[in-house]
Tab-separated table of C-alpha atoms in Angstrom:
chain	number	residue	atom	x	y	z
N	47	MET	CA	54.665	91.321	-71.983
N	48	THR	CA	52.856	88.808	-69.806
N	49	THR	CA	50.669	85.893	-70.806
N	50	SER	CA	47.588	84.543	-69.080
N	51	SER	CA	47.449	81.091	-67.570
N	52	SER	CA	45.135	79.939	-70.373
N	53	GLU	CA	47.607	81.170	-72.973
N	54	ARG	CA	50.341	79.195	-71.228
N	55	GLY	CA	48.204	76.059	-71.399
N	56	VAL	CA	47.699	75.979	-67.621
N	57	SER	CA	44.205	75.273	-66.325
N	58	LEU	CA	43.598	76.478	-62.788
N	59	GLY	CA	40.260	74.715	-62.723
N	60	MET	CA	37.095	75.595	-60.872
N	61	PRO	CA	36.496	74.786	-57.212
N	62	GLN	CA	34.331	71.722	-56.706
N	63	LEU	CA	30.748	72.533	-55.857
N	64	PRO	CA	29.429	71.363	-52.473
N	65	ALA	CA	28.012	67.862	-52.396
N	66	PRO	CA	24.269	67.813	-53.120
N	67	ALA	CA	22.131	67.159	-50.057
N	68	TYR	CA	20.015	64.070	-49.524
N	69	PRO	CA	16.283	64.644	-49.996
N	70	ASP	CA	14.672	65.596	-46.687
N	71	ASP	CA	12.920	62.245	-46.209
N	72	VAL	CA	16.106	60.273	-46.939
N	73	ARG	CA	18.187	62.405	-44.590
N	74	ALA	CA	15.628	62.058	-41.795
N	75	ARG	CA	15.662	58.261	-42.163
N	76	LEU	CA	19.462	58.118	-42.274
N	77	GLU	CA	19.770	60.416	-39.256
N	78	ALA	CA	17.563	58.069	-37.229
N	79	ASP	CA	19.706	55.100	-38.259
N	80	ALA	CA	22.901	57.052	-37.586
N	81	ARG	CA	21.808	57.905	-34.040
N	82	GLU	CA	21.339	54.191	-33.386
N	83	VAL	CA	24.817	53.441	-34.732
N	84	VAL	CA	26.585	56.247	-32.863
N	85	ALA	CA	24.942	55.221	-29.577
N	86	ARG	CA	26.910	51.949	-29.650
N	87	TYR	CA	30.256	53.702	-29.168
N	88	PRO	CA	31.712	55.691	-26.262
N	89	ASP	CA	33.468	57.936	-28.789
N	90	SER	CA	31.277	58.999	-31.704
N	91	ARG	CA	34.271	59.069	-34.061
N	92	SER	CA	34.477	55.270	-33.739
N	93	ALA	CA	31.156	55.030	-35.573
N	94	LEU	CA	32.639	56.221	-38.869
N	95	LEU	CA	33.170	52.755	-40.378
N	96	PRO	CA	29.589	51.528	-39.863
N	97	LEU	CA	28.227	54.910	-40.956
N	98	LEU	CA	30.102	54.590	-44.235
N	99	HIS	CA	28.442	51.191	-44.718
N	100	LEU	CA	25.099	52.851	-43.926
N	101	VAL	CA	25.445	55.493	-46.642
N	102	GLN	CA	26.788	52.859	-49.031
N	103	ALA	CA	23.584	50.897	-48.450
N	104	GLU	CA	21.639	53.918	-49.635
N	105	GLU	CA	23.208	54.407	-53.065
N	106	GLY	CA	25.362	51.340	-53.602
N	107	HIS	CA	28.593	53.271	-53.191
N	108	VAL	CA	30.012	56.002	-50.976
N	109	THR	CA	29.140	59.290	-52.627
N	110	ARG	CA	30.282	62.795	-51.780
N	111	THR	CA	26.833	63.320	-50.310
N	112	GLY	CA	27.286	60.278	-48.101
N	113	MET	CA	30.693	61.434	-46.897
N	114	GLN	CA	29.327	64.899	-46.136
N	115	PHE	CA	26.510	63.265	-44.162
N	116	CYS	CA	29.009	61.229	-42.099
N	117	ALA	CA	31.081	64.345	-41.466
N	118	ASP	CA	28.022	66.307	-40.312
N	119	VAL	CA	26.825	63.550	-37.967
N	120	LEU	CA	30.229	62.966	-36.364
N	121	GLY	CA	31.572	66.513	-36.351
N	122	LEU	CA	34.457	65.611	-38.669
N	123	THR	CA	35.848	67.299	-41.751
N	124	THR	CA	35.102	65.800	-45.134
N	125	ALA	CA	38.866	65.306	-45.534
N	126	GLU	CA	38.898	63.040	-42.468
N	127	VAL	CA	35.976	61.021	-43.783
N	128	THR	CA	37.448	60.799	-47.264
N	129	ALA	CA	40.749	59.529	-45.864
N	130	VAL	CA	38.942	56.561	-44.304
N	131	ALA	CA	36.583	55.898	-47.224
N	132	THR	CA	39.487	55.738	-49.677
N	133	PHE	CA	41.638	53.523	-47.445
N	134	TYR	CA	39.308	50.525	-47.116
N	135	THR	CA	38.489	48.612	-50.286
N	136	MET	CA	35.048	47.526	-49.040
N	137	TYR	CA	33.841	51.078	-49.644
N	138	ARG	CA	33.012	51.669	-53.306
N	139	ARG	CA	33.761	55.051	-54.795
N	140	LYS	CA	31.709	54.660	-57.951
N	141	PRO	CA	28.394	52.976	-58.868
N	142	SER	CA	28.577	49.206	-58.490
N	143	GLY	CA	26.514	46.196	-59.433
N	144	ASP	CA	23.991	44.293	-57.367
N	145	TYR	CA	26.606	41.559	-56.968
N	146	GLN	CA	30.271	42.201	-56.220
N	147	VAL	CA	32.111	39.210	-57.696
N	148	GLY	CA	35.612	39.022	-56.283
N	149	VAL	CA	38.196	36.533	-57.509
N	150	CYS	CA	41.030	35.866	-55.087
N	151	THR	CA	44.344	36.205	-56.916
N	152	ASN	CA	46.580	35.951	-53.894
N	153	THR	CA	49.288	33.314	-53.864
N	154	LEU	CA	47.522	30.015	-53.239
N	155	CYS	CA	44.332	30.831	-55.131
N	156	ALA	CA	46.428	32.169	-58.004
N	157	VAL	CA	48.526	29.031	-58.390
N	158	MET	CA	45.412	26.878	-58.069
N	159	GLY	CA	43.806	28.674	-60.993
N	160	GLY	CA	42.552	32.030	-59.691
N	161	ASP	CA	44.456	33.985	-62.347
N	162	ALA	CA	42.803	31.927	-65.092
N	163	ILE	CA	39.359	32.413	-63.526
N	164	PHE	CA	39.818	36.168	-63.358
N	165	GLU	CA	41.012	36.438	-66.952
N	166	GLU	CA	38.163	34.283	-68.267
N	167	LEU	CA	35.540	36.257	-66.335
N	168	GLN	CA	36.863	39.532	-67.724
N	169	GLU	CA	36.472	38.179	-71.242
N	170	HIS	CA	33.145	36.489	-70.532
N	171	LEU	CA	31.573	39.593	-68.951
N	172	GLY	CA	33.311	42.137	-71.169
N	173	VAL	CA	34.560	44.191	-68.213
N	174	GLY	CA	37.868	44.972	-66.567
N	175	ASN	CA	38.883	45.014	-62.945
N	176	GLY	CA	36.457	47.102	-60.889
N	177	GLU	CA	34.038	47.513	-63.787
N	178	THR	CA	30.325	46.702	-63.923
N	179	THR	CA	28.319	44.907	-66.586
N	180	GLY	CA	25.944	47.000	-68.676
N	181	ASP	CA	22.882	45.536	-66.957
N	182	GLY	CA	24.157	46.729	-63.568
N	183	LYS	CA	24.148	43.219	-62.145
N	184	VAL	CA	27.807	42.266	-61.662
N	185	THR	CA	30.916	44.184	-60.681
N	186	LEU	CA	34.091	42.147	-61.172
N	187	GLU	CA	37.281	42.645	-59.198
N	188	HIS	CA	40.309	40.738	-58.029
N	189	ILE	CA	40.598	40.630	-54.264
N	190	GLU	CA	43.196	39.882	-51.638
N	191	CYS	CA	43.253	36.790	-49.429
N	192	ASN	CA	39.947	35.982	-47.768
N	193	ALA	CA	41.364	33.345	-45.412
N	194	ALA	CA	39.828	30.421	-47.305
N	195	CYS	CA	43.028	28.972	-48.733
N	196	ASP	CA	41.946	25.392	-48.008
N	197	TYR	CA	39.223	25.836	-50.634
N	198	ALA	CA	41.340	27.550	-53.273
N	199	PRO	CA	40.599	28.977	-55.722
N	200	VAL	CA	37.827	30.978	-54.081
N	201	VAL	CA	35.340	33.432	-55.561
N	202	MET	CA	33.294	35.681	-53.297
N	203	VAL	CA	29.934	37.247	-54.113
N	204	ASN	CA	28.942	40.056	-51.745
N	205	TRP	CA	31.420	38.517	-49.272
N	206	GLU	CA	29.912	35.006	-49.364
N	207	PHE	CA	32.127	32.054	-50.295
N	208	PHE	CA	32.076	30.010	-53.486
N	209	ASP	CA	34.780	27.407	-53.070
N	210	ASN	CA	36.958	25.245	-55.331
N	211	GLN	CA	36.143	27.179	-58.476
N	212	THR	CA	37.209	26.692	-62.093
N	213	PRO	CA	36.748	29.083	-65.006
N	214	ASP	CA	33.682	27.130	-66.148
N	215	SER	CA	32.007	27.049	-62.738
N	216	ALA	CA	32.722	30.761	-62.230
N	217	LYS	CA	31.159	31.602	-65.591
N	218	ARG	CA	28.053	29.597	-64.702
N	219	LEU	CA	27.903	31.495	-61.430
N	220	VAL	CA	27.930	34.972	-62.978
N	221	ASP	CA	25.471	33.871	-65.672
N	222	ASP	CA	23.047	32.716	-62.980
N	223	LEU	CA	23.456	35.972	-61.078
N	224	ARG	CA	22.679	38.026	-64.176
N	225	ALA	CA	19.691	35.829	-65.046
N	226	GLY	CA	18.206	36.182	-61.551
N	227	ARG	CA	18.406	32.469	-60.787
N	228	ASP	CA	18.794	31.216	-57.223
N	229	VAL	CA	22.433	30.997	-56.247
N	230	ALA	CA	23.586	29.321	-53.028
N	231	PRO	CA	27.018	29.968	-51.507
N	232	THR	CA	29.132	27.038	-50.422
N	233	ARG	CA	29.103	28.346	-46.863
N	234	GLY	CA	27.150	31.131	-45.232
N	235	ALA	CA	23.740	32.686	-45.704
N	236	ARG	CA	21.889	33.001	-48.984
N	237	LEU	CA	22.873	35.910	-51.187
N	238	CYS	CA	21.342	39.347	-50.947
N	239	THR	CA	22.126	42.470	-52.940
N	240	PHE	CA	25.187	44.579	-52.270
N	241	LYS	CA	23.064	47.360	-50.766
N	242	GLU	CA	21.444	44.890	-48.387
N	243	THR	CA	24.855	43.490	-47.483
N	244	ALA	CA	26.133	46.996	-46.724
N	245	ARG	CA	23.261	47.640	-44.318
N	246	ILE	CA	24.008	44.397	-42.467
N	247	LEU	CA	27.677	45.431	-42.237
N	248	ALA	CA	26.519	48.726	-40.732
N	249	GLY	CA	25.284	46.639	-37.820
N	250	PHE	CA	21.578	46.323	-38.519
N	251	PRO	CA	19.769	42.981	-38.184
N	252	ASP	CA	19.559	40.620	-41.124
N	253	GLU	CA	15.799	40.478	-41.567
N	254	ARG	CA	15.721	37.640	-44.104
N	255	PRO	CA	13.885	34.637	-42.613
N	256	GLY	CA	16.367	31.951	-41.587
N	257	ALA	CA	19.443	33.861	-42.743
N	258	VAL	CA	21.088	33.953	-39.318
N	259	GLU	CA	20.796	30.188	-38.909
N	260	GLU	CA	22.246	29.728	-42.392
N	261	GLY	CA	25.371	31.636	-41.457
N	262	GLY	CA	27.216	28.472	-40.481
N	263	SER	CA	30.864	28.418	-39.467
N	264	ALA	CA	34.173	27.177	-40.777
N	265	GLY	CA	34.057	24.494	-43.462
N	266	PRO	CA	35.146	20.882	-42.842
N	267	ALA	CA	38.566	21.343	-44.466
N	268	SER	CA	39.298	24.190	-42.043
N	269	LEU	CA	38.464	22.013	-39.051
N	270	VAL	CA	40.576	18.939	-39.828
N	271	GLY	CA	43.317	20.032	-37.426
N	272	LEU	CA	40.773	20.605	-34.661
N	273	ARG	CA	39.299	17.141	-35.149
N	274	LEU	CA	42.767	15.603	-35.054
N	275	ALA	CA	43.568	17.482	-31.857
N	276	LYS	CA	40.421	16.107	-30.269
N	277	GLY	CA	41.250	12.589	-31.405
N	278	GLU	CA	38.084	12.338	-33.469
N	279	THR	CA	39.823	10.905	-36.517
N	280	ALA	CA	43.193	9.424	-37.269
N	281	PRO	CA	45.569	11.240	-39.619
N	282	ALA	CA	45.378	10.235	-43.246
N	283	ARG	CA	47.881	10.638	-46.059
N	284	VAL	CA	46.905	13.785	-47.921
N	285	VAL	CA	49.540	13.803	-50.681
N	286	HIS	CA	50.761	11.212	-53.121
N	287	PRO	CA	54.273	9.898	-52.543
N	288	ARG	CA	56.780	11.977	-54.502
N	289	ASP	CA	58.174	8.840	-56.163
N	290	GLY	CA	54.759	8.075	-57.623
N	291	GLY	CA	54.628	4.736	-55.773
N	292	PRO	CA	51.481	3.079	-54.495
N	293	HIS	CA	49.701	4.369	-51.429
N	294	ASP	CA	50.488	2.787	-48.098
N	295	GLU	CA	48.125	-0.147	-47.865
N	296	GLN	CA	47.984	0.240	-44.105
N	297	GLN	CA	46.870	3.863	-44.082
N	298	ASP	CA	43.831	4.561	-41.989
N	299	ARG	CA	40.504	3.834	-43.668
N	300	THR	CA	38.391	5.842	-41.243
N	301	ALA	CA	39.600	9.279	-42.296
N	302	HIS	CA	36.919	11.870	-42.690
N	303	LYS	CA	35.178	11.929	-46.063
N	304	PRO	CA	33.059	15.034	-46.730
N	305	SER	CA	29.386	14.295	-47.129
N	306	PRO	CA	27.311	15.961	-49.851
N	307	ALA	CA	25.815	18.233	-47.207
N	308	GLU	CA	29.214	19.750	-46.533
N	309	HIS	CA	29.315	21.345	-49.972
N	310	LEU	CA	25.944	22.978	-50.296
N	311	SER	CA	26.536	25.189	-53.286
N	312	SER	CA	25.402	23.996	-56.684
N	313	HIS	CA	28.214	26.173	-58.033
N	314	ASP	CA	31.055	24.292	-56.371
N	315	ALA	CA	33.580	22.953	-58.828
N	316	PRO	CA	35.460	19.659	-58.413
N	317	GLN	CA	37.962	20.054	-55.601
N	318	ASP	CA	41.023	19.346	-57.754
N	319	SER	CA	40.447	22.783	-59.217
N	320	SER	CA	43.399	23.382	-61.484
N	321	ALA	CA	43.827	19.746	-62.497
N	322	SER	CA	40.134	19.460	-63.287
N	323	ASP	CA	40.428	22.086	-66.006
N	324	PRO	CA	43.474	21.172	-68.119
N	325	ALA	CA	42.898	24.062	-70.498
N	326	HIS	CA	43.649	26.467	-67.653
N	327	PRO	CA	46.690	25.240	-65.751
N	328	ALA	CA	47.752	26.823	-62.520
N	329	GLY	CA	49.971	29.863	-62.522
N	330	PRO	CA	49.919	33.356	-64.021
N	331	VAL	CA	48.437	33.673	-67.469
N	332	ALA	CA	49.601	37.190	-68.310
N	333	GLU	CA	52.684	39.279	-67.789
N	334	GLU	CA	52.582	41.824	-64.983
N	335	GLY	CA	50.926	45.034	-66.098
N	336	GLU	CA	49.010	43.540	-69.008
């Protein structure tokens, strides 16, 4: 006597239906944009990364429809496109908020208070890692190093920097984002939505008035070594003596002091990030896996 797969508790499942097509007007618009992107590359396959940003700009994440579109345009299989879309974390695989709030929890940011910021934001927003608030405004995630260690701990919103954060300043930041208030990054252009950011990353011009000029460059703390190399300022003591003794009275008095204009964001926290928030000392706040 034989038994069926259902009787054995085995589900063979149904094959996945083909991805739904874009509406005709949307596909025509995307095809025109895609031709512009592909024309930049000698090998059309090289256009896959910006094309994934293009379809992400359409729906806020990379859908099966978007991946099928990329495959059709470039003559690839959907498996090839999926392999790339799932490898890079900048491509979202599920609906996301207007603002991607990423808390760096890599080594330096973590010990400076990044772990505490991330835990507090999860509780404050009522979401977990990679989840979106009910109003669709904020998606919270922990992120890897964003090469801004001299401003640790760092929070990024749609890939713009918010430096020297504390749990309190980070909570004010997400509250302002959800309330629709103006929010200025510490460095870089004014914020736009995640969809708008994705289109810019696809290689299309940033059409916001003045945004290109606002882009800026490295912050003052990143350029100290360059200024020293050029002889523009003498070295200054940057750490307290380990014995707790008084500072050297003869140390240079002309060392660079950041001006208010060098920290443009109203959401910057005091620079002594961990020490400025005694209730949230540096270091991990939860056991691994919790």
